[in-house]
């Protein structure tokens, strides 16, 4: 009986010691920044959050990989980029390297890593080379049609332009995965990229009685899943 009591006490002490060991304070340093080209943030789609671990993973989107130096069993700390090209991570103070997942964005693959020392809050922009950028976008509502006019800046010619697109949604999160209507202009219908480009979409019945909606234009690059976007703009309907 005494042996059973002793074993129970030892087990309880071990459990409490393990709980105390695992009870670390959470990280308090915030590292934040943008994905940029020549100091212009590059818009991307809103990340998809999936809390069901049995369905294809937890999240998807443009991913920043953060790795901490000094650990034998290193694992990456993934952070997903917001629609406006910004990202942030709560980290312990220490030395990290940062990179972008290859084939995961509308830009040339990042081959180098960025080293950063985190000691309190900090800011770090991640430079990339996009294939195309959207400039000077404007939106015009005519009846039930919304037309976007903008310039396409060619930055890297190793991949061809496939199309330009316009998306509508009732929230600011509007892109290829979050939209209630879309319109497309194929690259074959754009004879001269030095001139303004237009693309139009019809306002769907589901948004016709709304006070406003959000519109956004994106560039589809041949052979790439992710689009490059301008920022969403609110359009008043009444």
Short mmCIF file of C-alpha atoms in Angstrom, two decimals, residues 16-225:
data_model
loop_
_atom_site.label_atom_id
_atom_site.label_comp_id
_atom_site.label_asym_id
_atom_site.label_seq_id
_atom_site.Cartn_x
_atom_site.Cartn_y
_atom_site.Cartn_z
CA UNK A 16 3.56 19.08 -12.03
CA UNK A 17 7.24 19.51 -12.91
CA UNK A 18 6.46 18.87 -16.58
CA UNK A 19 3.65 21.41 -16.54
CA UNK A 20 5.94 23.99 -14.95
CA UNK A 21 8.63 23.28 -17.53
CA UNK A 22 6.20 23.75 -20.42
CA UNK A 23 4.65 26.91 -18.96
CA UNK A 24 6.77 29.41 -20.91
CA UNK A 25 5.80 33.02 -21.42
CA UNK A 26 4.59 33.68 -24.99
CA UNK A 27 6.77 35.70 -27.38
CA UNK A 28 6.36 39.45 -27.02
CA UNK A 29 8.51 40.90 -29.79
CA UNK A 30 6.66 41.82 -32.99
CA UNK A 31 8.46 41.75 -36.32
CA UNK A 32 6.39 43.19 -39.14
CA UNK A 33 6.87 44.39 -42.69
CA UNK A 34 5.72 44.29 -46.30
CA UNK A 35 6.44 42.46 -49.54
CA UNK A 36 7.75 45.27 -51.74
CA UNK A 37 9.17 46.27 -55.08
CA UNK A 38 10.88 49.69 -55.08
CA UNK A 39 9.06 50.53 -51.82
CA UNK A 40 5.63 49.67 -53.30
CA UNK A 41 3.77 46.97 -51.40
CA UNK A 42 2.49 44.18 -53.64
CA UNK A 43 -1.12 43.16 -53.13
CA UNK A 44 -1.97 39.46 -52.89
CA UNK A 45 -5.04 37.39 -52.08
CA UNK A 46 -6.43 37.12 -48.58
CA UNK A 47 -5.10 34.00 -46.81
CA UNK A 48 -7.55 31.15 -46.32
CA UNK A 49 -7.78 29.92 -42.73
CA UNK A 50 -8.89 26.31 -42.27
CA UNK A 51 -9.25 25.18 -38.66
CA UNK A 52 -10.02 21.59 -39.68
CA UNK A 53 -6.65 19.87 -39.65
CA UNK A 54 -8.15 16.89 -41.49
CA UNK A 55 -8.92 18.94 -44.60
CA UNK A 56 -5.77 19.79 -46.49
CA UNK A 57 -3.89 21.73 -43.84
CA UNK A 58 -4.54 24.74 -41.68
CA UNK A 59 -4.02 27.75 -43.91
CA UNK A 60 -3.09 28.76 -47.43
CA UNK A 61 -1.83 31.94 -48.97
CA UNK A 62 1.42 33.76 -49.69
CA UNK A 63 3.77 32.48 -47.02
CA UNK A 64 6.76 34.03 -45.27
CA UNK A 65 9.06 31.39 -43.76
CA UNK A 66 10.84 32.33 -40.53
CA UNK A 67 13.62 30.09 -39.17
CA UNK A 68 15.42 30.62 -35.87
CA UNK A 69 19.17 30.05 -35.55
CA UNK A 70 20.69 27.99 -32.77
CA UNK A 71 18.27 25.07 -32.52
CA UNK A 72 19.15 21.52 -33.55
CA UNK A 73 15.54 20.62 -34.31
CA UNK A 74 14.55 23.70 -36.23
CA UNK A 75 11.04 24.11 -37.57
CA UNK A 76 9.77 26.94 -39.66
CA UNK A 77 7.44 29.59 -38.32
CA UNK A 78 4.99 30.27 -41.19
CA UNK A 79 3.34 33.67 -41.46
CA UNK A 80 0.83 34.49 -44.17
CA UNK A 81 0.84 37.78 -46.05
CA UNK A 82 -2.30 39.94 -45.80
CA UNK A 83 -4.17 41.21 -48.87
CA UNK A 84 -2.31 44.54 -48.77
CA UNK A 85 1.15 42.94 -48.81
CA UNK A 86 1.82 43.28 -45.07
CA UNK A 87 2.85 40.57 -42.61
CA UNK A 88 3.71 40.33 -38.91
CA UNK A 89 4.94 37.70 -36.46
CA UNK A 90 5.21 37.43 -32.67
CA UNK A 91 8.72 36.10 -31.92
CA UNK A 92 11.08 35.44 -29.05
CA UNK A 93 14.19 37.61 -29.09
CA UNK A 94 16.87 35.90 -31.13
CA UNK A 95 18.45 35.55 -34.56
CA UNK A 96 16.32 34.48 -37.51
CA UNK A 97 16.51 33.96 -41.23
CA UNK A 98 13.56 34.80 -43.45
CA UNK A 99 12.64 33.70 -46.94
CA UNK A 100 9.61 33.23 -49.19
CA UNK A 101 8.23 29.89 -50.36
CA UNK A 102 9.26 29.21 -53.95
CA UNK A 103 6.48 29.28 -56.53
CA UNK A 104 4.16 30.87 -53.98
CA UNK A 105 3.82 34.41 -55.28
CA UNK A 106 3.49 36.53 -58.44
CA UNK A 107 7.18 37.33 -58.52
CA UNK A 108 10.57 35.82 -59.34
CA UNK A 109 11.50 33.15 -56.77
CA UNK A 110 13.54 34.52 -53.88
CA UNK A 111 16.84 32.58 -53.82
CA UNK A 112 18.50 34.27 -50.84
CA UNK A 113 17.51 34.49 -47.19
CA UNK A 114 17.42 37.61 -45.05
CA UNK A 115 19.12 37.48 -41.64
CA UNK A 116 17.56 39.54 -38.88
CA UNK A 117 18.22 39.95 -35.16
CA UNK A 118 15.04 40.42 -33.13
CA UNK A 119 15.42 42.41 -29.91
CA UNK A 120 12.03 43.91 -29.24
CA UNK A 121 9.71 45.20 -31.95
CA UNK A 122 11.10 45.75 -35.44
CA UNK A 123 10.25 46.28 -39.12
CA UNK A 124 11.54 44.33 -42.10
CA UNK A 125 10.37 44.76 -45.70
CA UNK A 126 11.05 41.82 -48.01
CA UNK A 127 12.07 42.92 -51.54
CA UNK A 128 10.92 40.89 -54.54
CA UNK A 129 10.97 41.26 -58.33
CA UNK A 130 7.42 40.99 -59.71
CA UNK A 131 6.70 40.12 -63.31
CA UNK A 132 4.06 42.85 -63.69
CA UNK A 133 2.61 45.62 -61.54
CA UNK A 134 -0.64 47.59 -61.62
CA UNK A 135 -0.40 51.37 -61.61
CA UNK A 136 -2.86 54.30 -61.53
CA UNK A 137 -6.04 52.23 -61.29
CA UNK A 138 -9.44 53.99 -61.41
CA UNK A 139 -13.00 52.63 -61.44
CA UNK A 140 -16.04 53.98 -63.28
CA UNK A 141 -19.64 52.87 -62.71
CA UNK A 142 -21.92 53.15 -65.72
CA UNK A 143 -25.38 51.70 -65.16
CA UNK A 144 -24.82 48.14 -63.96
CA UNK A 145 -21.27 47.97 -65.30
CA UNK A 146 -18.04 48.78 -63.48
CA UNK A 147 -14.96 49.41 -65.61
CA UNK A 148 -11.41 49.58 -64.31
CA UNK A 149 -8.73 51.53 -66.16
CA UNK A 150 -5.06 51.16 -65.21
CA UNK A 151 -1.51 50.83 -66.46
CA UNK A 152 0.45 47.57 -66.50
CA UNK A 153 4.13 47.96 -65.70
CA UNK A 154 6.35 45.19 -67.06
CA UNK A 155 9.17 44.44 -64.61
CA UNK A 156 10.44 40.99 -65.66
CA UNK A 157 9.77 39.48 -69.08
CA UNK A 158 10.56 35.84 -68.29
CA UNK A 159 6.84 35.06 -67.89
CA UNK A 160 4.04 36.24 -70.17
CA UNK A 161 0.94 38.16 -69.22
CA UNK A 162 -2.12 35.91 -69.46
CA UNK A 163 -4.97 38.28 -68.59
CA UNK A 164 -6.14 41.16 -66.42
CA UNK A 165 -9.15 40.70 -64.18
CA UNK A 166 -11.61 42.68 -62.10
CA UNK A 167 -13.34 41.31 -59.01
CA UNK A 168 -16.32 42.52 -56.99
CA UNK A 169 -17.26 41.61 -53.43
CA UNK A 170 -19.28 43.02 -50.54
CA UNK A 171 -16.20 43.16 -48.28
CA UNK A 172 -12.69 44.53 -48.59
CA UNK A 173 -11.44 40.96 -48.95
CA UNK A 174 -11.86 40.63 -52.69
CA UNK A 175 -9.75 38.45 -54.99
CA UNK A 176 -9.95 35.25 -57.04
CA UNK A 177 -11.11 33.27 -53.97
CA UNK A 178 -13.33 35.97 -52.45
CA UNK A 179 -15.59 37.46 -55.10
CA UNK A 180 -19.20 37.68 -56.20
CA UNK A 181 -18.48 38.70 -59.79
CA UNK A 182 -15.48 38.82 -62.08
CA UNK A 183 -14.55 40.07 -65.53
CA UNK A 184 -11.53 39.26 -67.70
CA UNK A 185 -9.59 40.85 -70.52
CA UNK A 186 -7.19 38.43 -72.21
CA UNK A 187 -3.65 39.48 -73.03
CA UNK A 188 -4.37 38.81 -76.71
CA UNK A 189 -6.88 41.69 -76.58
CA UNK A 190 -4.25 44.10 -75.21
CA UNK A 191 -2.14 45.20 -78.19
CA UNK A 192 0.01 47.76 -76.39
CA UNK A 193 0.91 47.62 -72.68
CA UNK A 194 2.30 51.13 -72.86
CA UNK A 195 -1.31 52.34 -73.08
CA UNK A 196 -3.99 52.17 -70.35
CA UNK A 197 -5.76 48.82 -70.03
CA UNK A 198 -9.46 48.35 -69.30
CA UNK A 199 -11.51 45.47 -67.91
CA UNK A 200 -15.24 45.46 -67.06
CA UNK A 201 -17.71 43.47 -64.99
CA UNK A 202 -21.48 43.52 -64.53
CA UNK A 203 -22.75 44.14 -61.00
CA UNK A 204 -24.57 40.93 -59.97
CA UNK A 205 -28.14 40.95 -58.69
CA UNK A 206 -26.86 39.94 -55.25
CA UNK A 207 -25.08 43.30 -54.97
CA UNK A 208 -27.47 45.51 -56.94
CA UNK A 209 -29.30 46.79 -53.85
CA UNK A 210 -26.20 47.27 -51.72
CA UNK A 211 -25.08 50.74 -50.68
CA UNK A 212 -21.52 50.00 -51.79
CA UNK A 213 -19.18 47.25 -52.90
CA UNK A 214 -15.45 46.69 -53.21
CA UNK A 215 -13.66 46.32 -56.53
CA UNK A 216 -10.15 45.14 -57.22
CA UNK A 217 -8.03 44.44 -60.28
CA UNK A 218 -5.46 41.67 -60.64
CA UNK A 219 -2.93 40.41 -63.14
CA UNK A 220 -2.83 36.73 -64.07
CA UNK A 221 0.61 35.54 -65.15
CA UNK A 222 0.99 32.55 -67.44
CA UNK A 223 1.88 29.39 -65.53
CA UNK A 224 1.38 30.91 -62.08
CA UNK A 225 -1.51 30.31 -59.70
#
